[in-house]
PDB file of C-alpha atoms and ligand atoms in Angstrom:
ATOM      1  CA  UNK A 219     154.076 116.152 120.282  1.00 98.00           C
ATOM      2  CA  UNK A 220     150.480 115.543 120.316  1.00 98.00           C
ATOM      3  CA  UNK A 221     148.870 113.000 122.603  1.00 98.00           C
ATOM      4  CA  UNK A 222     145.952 111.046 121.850  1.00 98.00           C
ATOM      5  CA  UNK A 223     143.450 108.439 123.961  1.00 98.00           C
ATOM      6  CA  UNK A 224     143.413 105.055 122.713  1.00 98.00           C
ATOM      7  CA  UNK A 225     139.526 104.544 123.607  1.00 98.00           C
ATOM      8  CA  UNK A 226     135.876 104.685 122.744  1.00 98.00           C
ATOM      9  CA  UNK A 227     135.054 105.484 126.469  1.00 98.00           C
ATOM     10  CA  UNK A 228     133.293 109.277 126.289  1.00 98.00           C
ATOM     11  CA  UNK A 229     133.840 109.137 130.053  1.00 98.00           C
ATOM     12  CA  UNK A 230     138.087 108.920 129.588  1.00 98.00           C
ATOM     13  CA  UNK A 231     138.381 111.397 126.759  1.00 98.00           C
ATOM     14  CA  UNK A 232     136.126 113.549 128.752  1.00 98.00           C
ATOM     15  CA  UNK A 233     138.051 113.467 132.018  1.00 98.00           C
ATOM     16  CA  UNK A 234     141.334 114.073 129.629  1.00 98.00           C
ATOM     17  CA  UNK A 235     139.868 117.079 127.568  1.00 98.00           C
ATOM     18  CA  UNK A 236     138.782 118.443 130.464  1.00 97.00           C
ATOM     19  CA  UNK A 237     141.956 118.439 131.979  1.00 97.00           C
ATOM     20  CA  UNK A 238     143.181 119.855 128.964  1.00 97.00           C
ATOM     21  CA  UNK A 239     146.095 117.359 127.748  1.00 96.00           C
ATOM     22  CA  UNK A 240     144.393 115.566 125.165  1.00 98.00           C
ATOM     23  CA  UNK A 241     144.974 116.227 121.418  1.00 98.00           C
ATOM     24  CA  UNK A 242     142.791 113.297 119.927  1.00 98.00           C
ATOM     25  CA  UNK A 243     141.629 110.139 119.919  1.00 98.00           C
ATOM     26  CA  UNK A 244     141.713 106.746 117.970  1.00 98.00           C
ATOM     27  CA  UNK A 245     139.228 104.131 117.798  1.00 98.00           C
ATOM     28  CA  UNK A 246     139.253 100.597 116.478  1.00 98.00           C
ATOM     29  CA  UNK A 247     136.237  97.793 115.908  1.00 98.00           C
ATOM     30  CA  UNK A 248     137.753  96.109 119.346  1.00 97.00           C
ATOM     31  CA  UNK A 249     137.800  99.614 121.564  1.00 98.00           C
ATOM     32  CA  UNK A 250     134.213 100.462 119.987  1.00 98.00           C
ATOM     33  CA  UNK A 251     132.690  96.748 120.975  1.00 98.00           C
ATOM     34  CA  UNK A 252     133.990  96.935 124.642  1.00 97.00           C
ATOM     35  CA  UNK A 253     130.786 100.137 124.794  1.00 97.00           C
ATOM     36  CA  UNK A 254     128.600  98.303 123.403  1.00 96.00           C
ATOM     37  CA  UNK A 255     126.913 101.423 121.410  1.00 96.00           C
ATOM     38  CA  UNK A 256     126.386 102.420 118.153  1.00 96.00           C
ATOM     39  CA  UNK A 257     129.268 103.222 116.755  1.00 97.00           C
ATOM     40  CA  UNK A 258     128.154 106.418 115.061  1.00 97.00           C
ATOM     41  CA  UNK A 259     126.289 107.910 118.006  1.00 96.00           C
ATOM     42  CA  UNK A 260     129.558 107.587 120.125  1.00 97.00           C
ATOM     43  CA  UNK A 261     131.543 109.606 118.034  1.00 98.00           C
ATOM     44  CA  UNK A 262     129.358 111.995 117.232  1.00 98.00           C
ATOM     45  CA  UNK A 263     129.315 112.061 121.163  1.00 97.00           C
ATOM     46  CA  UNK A 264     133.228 112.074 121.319  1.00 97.00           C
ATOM     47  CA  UNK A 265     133.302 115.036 118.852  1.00 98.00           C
ATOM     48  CA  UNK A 266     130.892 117.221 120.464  1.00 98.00           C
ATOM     49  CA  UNK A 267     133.178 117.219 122.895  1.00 97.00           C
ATOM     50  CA  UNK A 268     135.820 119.747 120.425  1.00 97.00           C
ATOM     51  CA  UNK A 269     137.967 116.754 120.504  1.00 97.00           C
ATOM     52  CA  UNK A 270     140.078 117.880 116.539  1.00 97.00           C
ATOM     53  CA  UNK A 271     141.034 114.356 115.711  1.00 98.00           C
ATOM     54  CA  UNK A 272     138.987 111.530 116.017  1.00 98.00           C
ATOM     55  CA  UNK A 273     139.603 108.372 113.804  1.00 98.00           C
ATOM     56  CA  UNK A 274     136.877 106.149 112.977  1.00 98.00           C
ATOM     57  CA  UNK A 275     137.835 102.684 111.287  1.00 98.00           C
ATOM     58  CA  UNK A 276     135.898 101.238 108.258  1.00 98.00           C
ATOM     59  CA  UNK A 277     135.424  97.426 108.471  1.00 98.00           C
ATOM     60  CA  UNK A 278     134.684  96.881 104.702  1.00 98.00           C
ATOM     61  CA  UNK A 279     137.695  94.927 103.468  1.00 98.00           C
ATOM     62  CA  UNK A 280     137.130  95.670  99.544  1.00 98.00           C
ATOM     63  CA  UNK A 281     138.059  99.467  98.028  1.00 98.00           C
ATOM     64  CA  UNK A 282     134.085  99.925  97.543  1.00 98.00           C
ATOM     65  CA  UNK A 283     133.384  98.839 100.818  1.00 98.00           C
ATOM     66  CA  UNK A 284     135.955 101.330 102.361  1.00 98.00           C
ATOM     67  CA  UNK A 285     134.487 104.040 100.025  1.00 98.00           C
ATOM     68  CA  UNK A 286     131.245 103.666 101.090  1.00 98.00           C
ATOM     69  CA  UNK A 287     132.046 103.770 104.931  1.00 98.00           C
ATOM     70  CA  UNK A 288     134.763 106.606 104.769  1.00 98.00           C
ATOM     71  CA  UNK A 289     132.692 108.818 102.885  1.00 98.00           C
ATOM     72  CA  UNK A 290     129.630 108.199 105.646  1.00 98.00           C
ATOM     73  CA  UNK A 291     132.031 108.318 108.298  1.00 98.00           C
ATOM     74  CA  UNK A 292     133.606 112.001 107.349  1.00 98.00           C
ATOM     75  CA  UNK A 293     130.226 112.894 107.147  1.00 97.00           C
ATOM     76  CA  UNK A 294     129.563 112.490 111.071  1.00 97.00           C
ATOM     77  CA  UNK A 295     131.779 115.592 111.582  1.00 98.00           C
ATOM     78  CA  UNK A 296     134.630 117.707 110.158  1.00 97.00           C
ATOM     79  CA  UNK A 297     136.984 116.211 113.300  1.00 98.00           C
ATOM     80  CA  UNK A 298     136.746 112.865 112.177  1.00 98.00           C
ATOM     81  CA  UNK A 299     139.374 110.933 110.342  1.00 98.00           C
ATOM     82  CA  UNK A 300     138.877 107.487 107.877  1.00 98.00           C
ATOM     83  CA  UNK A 301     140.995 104.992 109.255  1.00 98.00           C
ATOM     84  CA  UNK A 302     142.063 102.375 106.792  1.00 98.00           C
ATOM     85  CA  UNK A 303     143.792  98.788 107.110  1.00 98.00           C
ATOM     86  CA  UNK A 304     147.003  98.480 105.146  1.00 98.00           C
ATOM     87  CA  UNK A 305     146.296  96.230 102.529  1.00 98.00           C
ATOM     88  CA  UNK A 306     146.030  96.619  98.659  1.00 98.00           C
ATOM     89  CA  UNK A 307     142.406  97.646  99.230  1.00 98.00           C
ATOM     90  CA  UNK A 308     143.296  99.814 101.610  1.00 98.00           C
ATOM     91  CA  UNK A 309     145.536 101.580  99.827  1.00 98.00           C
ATOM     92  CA  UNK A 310     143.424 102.412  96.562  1.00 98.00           C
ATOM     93  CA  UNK A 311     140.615 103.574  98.900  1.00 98.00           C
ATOM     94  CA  UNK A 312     143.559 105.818 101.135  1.00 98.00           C
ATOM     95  CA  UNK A 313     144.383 107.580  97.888  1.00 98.00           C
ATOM     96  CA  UNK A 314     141.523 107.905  96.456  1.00 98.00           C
ATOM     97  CA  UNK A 315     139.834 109.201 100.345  1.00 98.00           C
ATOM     98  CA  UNK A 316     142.778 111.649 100.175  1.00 98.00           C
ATOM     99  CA  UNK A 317     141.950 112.705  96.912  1.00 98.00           C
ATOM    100  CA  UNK A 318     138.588 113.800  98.308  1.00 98.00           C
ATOM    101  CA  UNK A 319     139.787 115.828 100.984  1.00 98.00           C
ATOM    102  CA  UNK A 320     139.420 112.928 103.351  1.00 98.00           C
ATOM    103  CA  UNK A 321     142.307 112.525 106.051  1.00 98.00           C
ATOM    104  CA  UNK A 322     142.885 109.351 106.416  1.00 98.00           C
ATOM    105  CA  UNK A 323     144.738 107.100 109.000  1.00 98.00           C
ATOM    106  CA  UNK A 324     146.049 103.759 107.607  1.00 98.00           C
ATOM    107  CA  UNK A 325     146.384 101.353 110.384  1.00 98.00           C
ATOM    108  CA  UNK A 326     147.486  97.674 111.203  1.00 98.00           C
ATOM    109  CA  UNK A 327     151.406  98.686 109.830  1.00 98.00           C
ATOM    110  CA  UNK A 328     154.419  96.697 110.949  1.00 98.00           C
ATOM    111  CA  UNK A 329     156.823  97.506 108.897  1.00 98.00           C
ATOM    112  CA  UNK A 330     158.989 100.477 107.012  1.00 98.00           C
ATOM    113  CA  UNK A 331     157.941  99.629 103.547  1.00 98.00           C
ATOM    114  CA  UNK A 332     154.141  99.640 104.563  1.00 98.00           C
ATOM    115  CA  UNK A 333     154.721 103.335 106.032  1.00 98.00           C
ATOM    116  CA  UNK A 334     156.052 103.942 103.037  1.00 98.00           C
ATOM    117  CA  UNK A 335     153.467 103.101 100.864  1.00 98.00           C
ATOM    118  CA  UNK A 336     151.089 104.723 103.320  1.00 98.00           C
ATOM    119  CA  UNK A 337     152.592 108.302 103.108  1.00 98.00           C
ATOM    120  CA  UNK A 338     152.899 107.849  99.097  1.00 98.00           C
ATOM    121  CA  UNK A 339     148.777 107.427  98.577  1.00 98.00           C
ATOM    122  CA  UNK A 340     148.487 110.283 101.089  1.00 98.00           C
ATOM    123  CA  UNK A 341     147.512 109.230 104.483  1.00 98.00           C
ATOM    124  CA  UNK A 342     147.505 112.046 106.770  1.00 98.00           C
ATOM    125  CA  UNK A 343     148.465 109.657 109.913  1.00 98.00           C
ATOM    126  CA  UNK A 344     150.497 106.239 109.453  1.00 98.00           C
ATOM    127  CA  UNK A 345     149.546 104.172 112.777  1.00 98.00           C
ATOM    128  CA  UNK A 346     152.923 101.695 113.393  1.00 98.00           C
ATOM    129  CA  UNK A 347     151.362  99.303 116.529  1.00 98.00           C
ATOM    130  CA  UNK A 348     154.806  99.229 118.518  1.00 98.00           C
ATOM    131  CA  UNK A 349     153.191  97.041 121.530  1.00 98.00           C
ATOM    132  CA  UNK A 350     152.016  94.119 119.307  1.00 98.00           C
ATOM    133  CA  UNK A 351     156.143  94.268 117.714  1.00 98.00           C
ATOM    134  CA  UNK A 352     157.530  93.709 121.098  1.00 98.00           C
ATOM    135  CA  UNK A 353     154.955  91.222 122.405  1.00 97.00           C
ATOM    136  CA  UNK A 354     156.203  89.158 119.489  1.00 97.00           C
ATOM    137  CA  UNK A 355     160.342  89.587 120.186  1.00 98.00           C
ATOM    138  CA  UNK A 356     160.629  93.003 117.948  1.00 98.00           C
ATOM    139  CA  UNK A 357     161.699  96.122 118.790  1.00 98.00           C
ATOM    140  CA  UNK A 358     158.721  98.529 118.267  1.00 98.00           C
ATOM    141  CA  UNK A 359     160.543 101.596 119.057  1.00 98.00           C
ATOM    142  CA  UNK A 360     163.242 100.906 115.873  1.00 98.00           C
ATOM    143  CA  UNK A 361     160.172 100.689 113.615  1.00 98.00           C
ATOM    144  CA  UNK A 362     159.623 104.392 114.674  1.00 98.00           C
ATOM    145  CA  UNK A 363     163.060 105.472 114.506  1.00 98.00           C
ATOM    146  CA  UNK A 364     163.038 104.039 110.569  1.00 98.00           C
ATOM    147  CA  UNK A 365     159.749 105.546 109.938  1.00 98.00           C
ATOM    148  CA  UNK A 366     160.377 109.119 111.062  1.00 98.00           C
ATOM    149  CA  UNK A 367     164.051 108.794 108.941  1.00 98.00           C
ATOM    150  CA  UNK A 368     162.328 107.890 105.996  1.00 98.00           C
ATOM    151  CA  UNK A 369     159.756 110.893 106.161  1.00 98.00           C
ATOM    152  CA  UNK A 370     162.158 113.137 106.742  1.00 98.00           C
ATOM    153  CA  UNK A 371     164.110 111.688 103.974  1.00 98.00           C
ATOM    154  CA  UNK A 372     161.479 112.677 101.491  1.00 98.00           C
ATOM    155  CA  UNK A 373     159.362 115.309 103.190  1.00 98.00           C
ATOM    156  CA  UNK A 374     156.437 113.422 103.595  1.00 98.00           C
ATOM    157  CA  UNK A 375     153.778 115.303 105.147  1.00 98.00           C
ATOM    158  CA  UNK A 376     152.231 112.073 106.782  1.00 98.00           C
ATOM    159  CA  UNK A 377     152.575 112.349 110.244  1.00 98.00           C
ATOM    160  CA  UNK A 378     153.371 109.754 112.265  1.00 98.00           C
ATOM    161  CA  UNK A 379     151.049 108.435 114.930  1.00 98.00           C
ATOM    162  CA  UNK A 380     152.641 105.531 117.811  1.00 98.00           C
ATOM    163  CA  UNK A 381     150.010 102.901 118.051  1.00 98.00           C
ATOM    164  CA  UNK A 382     149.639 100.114 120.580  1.00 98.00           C
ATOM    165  CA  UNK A 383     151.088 101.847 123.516  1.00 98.00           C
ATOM    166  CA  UNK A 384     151.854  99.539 126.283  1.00 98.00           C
ATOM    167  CA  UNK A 385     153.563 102.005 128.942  1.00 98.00           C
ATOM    168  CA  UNK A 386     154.992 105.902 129.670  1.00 98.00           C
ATOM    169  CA  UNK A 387     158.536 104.444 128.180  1.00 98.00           C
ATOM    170  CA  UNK A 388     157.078 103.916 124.814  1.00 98.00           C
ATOM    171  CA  UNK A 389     155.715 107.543 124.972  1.00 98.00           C
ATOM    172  CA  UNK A 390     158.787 109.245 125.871  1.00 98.00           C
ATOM    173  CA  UNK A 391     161.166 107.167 123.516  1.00 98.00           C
ATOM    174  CA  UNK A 392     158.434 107.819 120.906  1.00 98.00           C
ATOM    175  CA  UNK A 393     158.880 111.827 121.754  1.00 98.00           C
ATOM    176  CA  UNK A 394     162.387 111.410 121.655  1.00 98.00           C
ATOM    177  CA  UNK A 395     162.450 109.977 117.882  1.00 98.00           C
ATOM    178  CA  UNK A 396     160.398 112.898 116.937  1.00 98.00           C
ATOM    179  CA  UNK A 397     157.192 111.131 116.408  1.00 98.00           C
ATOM    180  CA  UNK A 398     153.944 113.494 115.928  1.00 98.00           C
ATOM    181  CA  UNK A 399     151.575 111.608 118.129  1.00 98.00           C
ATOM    182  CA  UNK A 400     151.657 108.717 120.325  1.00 98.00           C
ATOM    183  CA  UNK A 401     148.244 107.533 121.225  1.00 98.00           C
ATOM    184  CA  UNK A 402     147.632 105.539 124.536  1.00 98.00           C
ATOM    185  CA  UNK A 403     144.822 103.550 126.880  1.00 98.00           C
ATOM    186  CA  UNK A 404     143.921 106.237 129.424  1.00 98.00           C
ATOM    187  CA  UNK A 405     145.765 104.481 132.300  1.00 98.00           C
ATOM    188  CA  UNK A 406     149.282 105.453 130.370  1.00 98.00           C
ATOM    189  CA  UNK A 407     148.013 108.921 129.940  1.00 98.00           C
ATOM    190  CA  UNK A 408     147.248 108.978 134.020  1.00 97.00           C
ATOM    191  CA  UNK A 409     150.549 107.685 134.586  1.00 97.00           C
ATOM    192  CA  UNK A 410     152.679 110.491 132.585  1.00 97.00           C
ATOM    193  CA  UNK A 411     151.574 113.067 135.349  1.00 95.00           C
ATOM    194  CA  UNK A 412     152.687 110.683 137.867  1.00 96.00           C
ATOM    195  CA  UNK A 413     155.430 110.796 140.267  1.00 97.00           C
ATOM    196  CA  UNK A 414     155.883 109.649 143.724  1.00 97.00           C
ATOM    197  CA  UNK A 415     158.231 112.162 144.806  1.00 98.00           C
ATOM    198  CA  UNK A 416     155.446 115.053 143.466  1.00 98.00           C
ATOM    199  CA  UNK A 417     153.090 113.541 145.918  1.00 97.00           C
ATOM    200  CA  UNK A 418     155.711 112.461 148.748  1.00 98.00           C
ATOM    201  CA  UNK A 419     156.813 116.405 148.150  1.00 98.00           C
ATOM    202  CA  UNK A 420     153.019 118.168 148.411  1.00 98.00           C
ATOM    203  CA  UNK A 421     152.019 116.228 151.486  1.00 98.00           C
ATOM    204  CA  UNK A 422     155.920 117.976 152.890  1.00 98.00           C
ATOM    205  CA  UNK A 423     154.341 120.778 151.604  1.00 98.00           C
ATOM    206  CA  UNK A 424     150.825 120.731 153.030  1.00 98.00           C
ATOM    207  CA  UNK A 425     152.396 119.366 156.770  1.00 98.00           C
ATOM    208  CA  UNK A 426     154.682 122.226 156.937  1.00 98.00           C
ATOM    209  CA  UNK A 427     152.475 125.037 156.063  1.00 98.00           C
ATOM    210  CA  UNK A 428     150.082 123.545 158.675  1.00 97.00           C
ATOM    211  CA  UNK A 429     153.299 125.282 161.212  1.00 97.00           C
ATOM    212  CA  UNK A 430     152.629 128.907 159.542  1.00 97.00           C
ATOM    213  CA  UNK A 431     150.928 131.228 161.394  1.00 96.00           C
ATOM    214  CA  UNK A 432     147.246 131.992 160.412  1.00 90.00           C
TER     215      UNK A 432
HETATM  216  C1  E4P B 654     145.599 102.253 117.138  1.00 80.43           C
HETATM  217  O1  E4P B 654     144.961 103.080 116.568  1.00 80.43           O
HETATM  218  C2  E4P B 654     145.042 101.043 117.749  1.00 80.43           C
HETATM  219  O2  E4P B 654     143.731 101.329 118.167  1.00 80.43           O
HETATM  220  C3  E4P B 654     145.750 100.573 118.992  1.00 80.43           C
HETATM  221  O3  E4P B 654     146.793 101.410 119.372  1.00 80.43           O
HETATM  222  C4  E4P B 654     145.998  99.126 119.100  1.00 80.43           C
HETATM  223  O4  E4P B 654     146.602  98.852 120.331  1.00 80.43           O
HETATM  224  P1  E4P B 654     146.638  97.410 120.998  1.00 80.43           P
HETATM  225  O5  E4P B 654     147.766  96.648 120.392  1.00 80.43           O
HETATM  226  O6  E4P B 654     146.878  97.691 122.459  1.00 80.43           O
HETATM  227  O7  E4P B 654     145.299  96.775 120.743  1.00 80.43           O
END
């Protein structure tokens, strides 16, 4: 399963890269405005990092519009991927982005039909936002579980990417369903390694071997 930062921060994904756990990172409009850079000198910062999967979201709401910015966007570097809302508009441009050679991520889905649709223009990532489902009384997680049974269904290469990550649960229900990625705000990724029996059992560790001989 790969694991992805949910951020524009170049100080997160390069603490995570560095430690060597990270497999890519997703941006939206929101994540990019909290820098408050340009949005194309922060990826090209983020990628010159050898992060492989970056996606970069158009804001253009018409299929031109999309066109225009997906095509400039891919251009930044080869590790970048179009991210696309899942709307009519953003369907046309997905297909005709993937038609290109584009990989595109459609984004903003809620629902089994929309994944659908996403993996039939040929999205290489479907992004289901399981947080915002449960903050409105819906279980997230069941969206994933009907997802990942419908690609397997038909073989669709799309792969599925958990969006909206709220906690470590969501990541390892979303590994148990056999989801591709899960992508997450750094403090989830912090807490996976986290324990506090690892770090009640090292300071055992360190206390006792302070009684060895030297
Ligand atoms: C996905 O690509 C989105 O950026 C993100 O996961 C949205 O999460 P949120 O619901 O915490 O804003």
């Amino acid at each position: 399963m790969k694991l992805f930062l949910d951020t524009a921060s170049v100080k997160e994904i390069r603490t995570m890269w560095e430690i060597g756990i990270l497999d890519g990172v997703t941006t939206n409009p929101s994540l990019v405005a909290k820098e408050g850079r340009k949005f194309e000198d922060l990826l090209r910062e983020i990628c010159a990092l050898g992060v492989p999967s970056v996606s970069a979201e158009v804001v253009g709401t018409t299929t031109d519009q999309m066109l225009v910015e997906g095509r400039r966007l891919r251009e930044i570097h080869p590790s970048i991927y179009v991210k696309t809302p899942m709307t009519p508009d953003g369907l046309r441009a997905t297909k005709i982005l993937a038609a290109e050679g584009t990989r595109v991520n459609m984004t903003l889905v809620f629902s089994a039909n929309q994944a659908l649709l996403a993996a039939k223009v040929g999205a290489a990532y479907v992004s289901p936002f399981i947080g915002r489902l449960d903050d409105q009384g819906q279980d997230g997680m069941e969206l994933i579980r009907e997802i990942v049974q419908i690609y397997r269904n038909y073989h669709f290469p799309t792969q599925v990417l958990v969006a909206s990550v709220r906690h470590p649960i969501h990541v390892m229900d979303a590994a148990k369903l056999g989801a591709d990625i899960a992508t997450m705000p750094y403090a989830v990724m912090e807490k996976l390694a986290q324990h506090p029996l690892t770090d009640i059992g090292l300071a055992r560790f360190l206390k006792d071997w302070e009684k060895v001989p030297k």
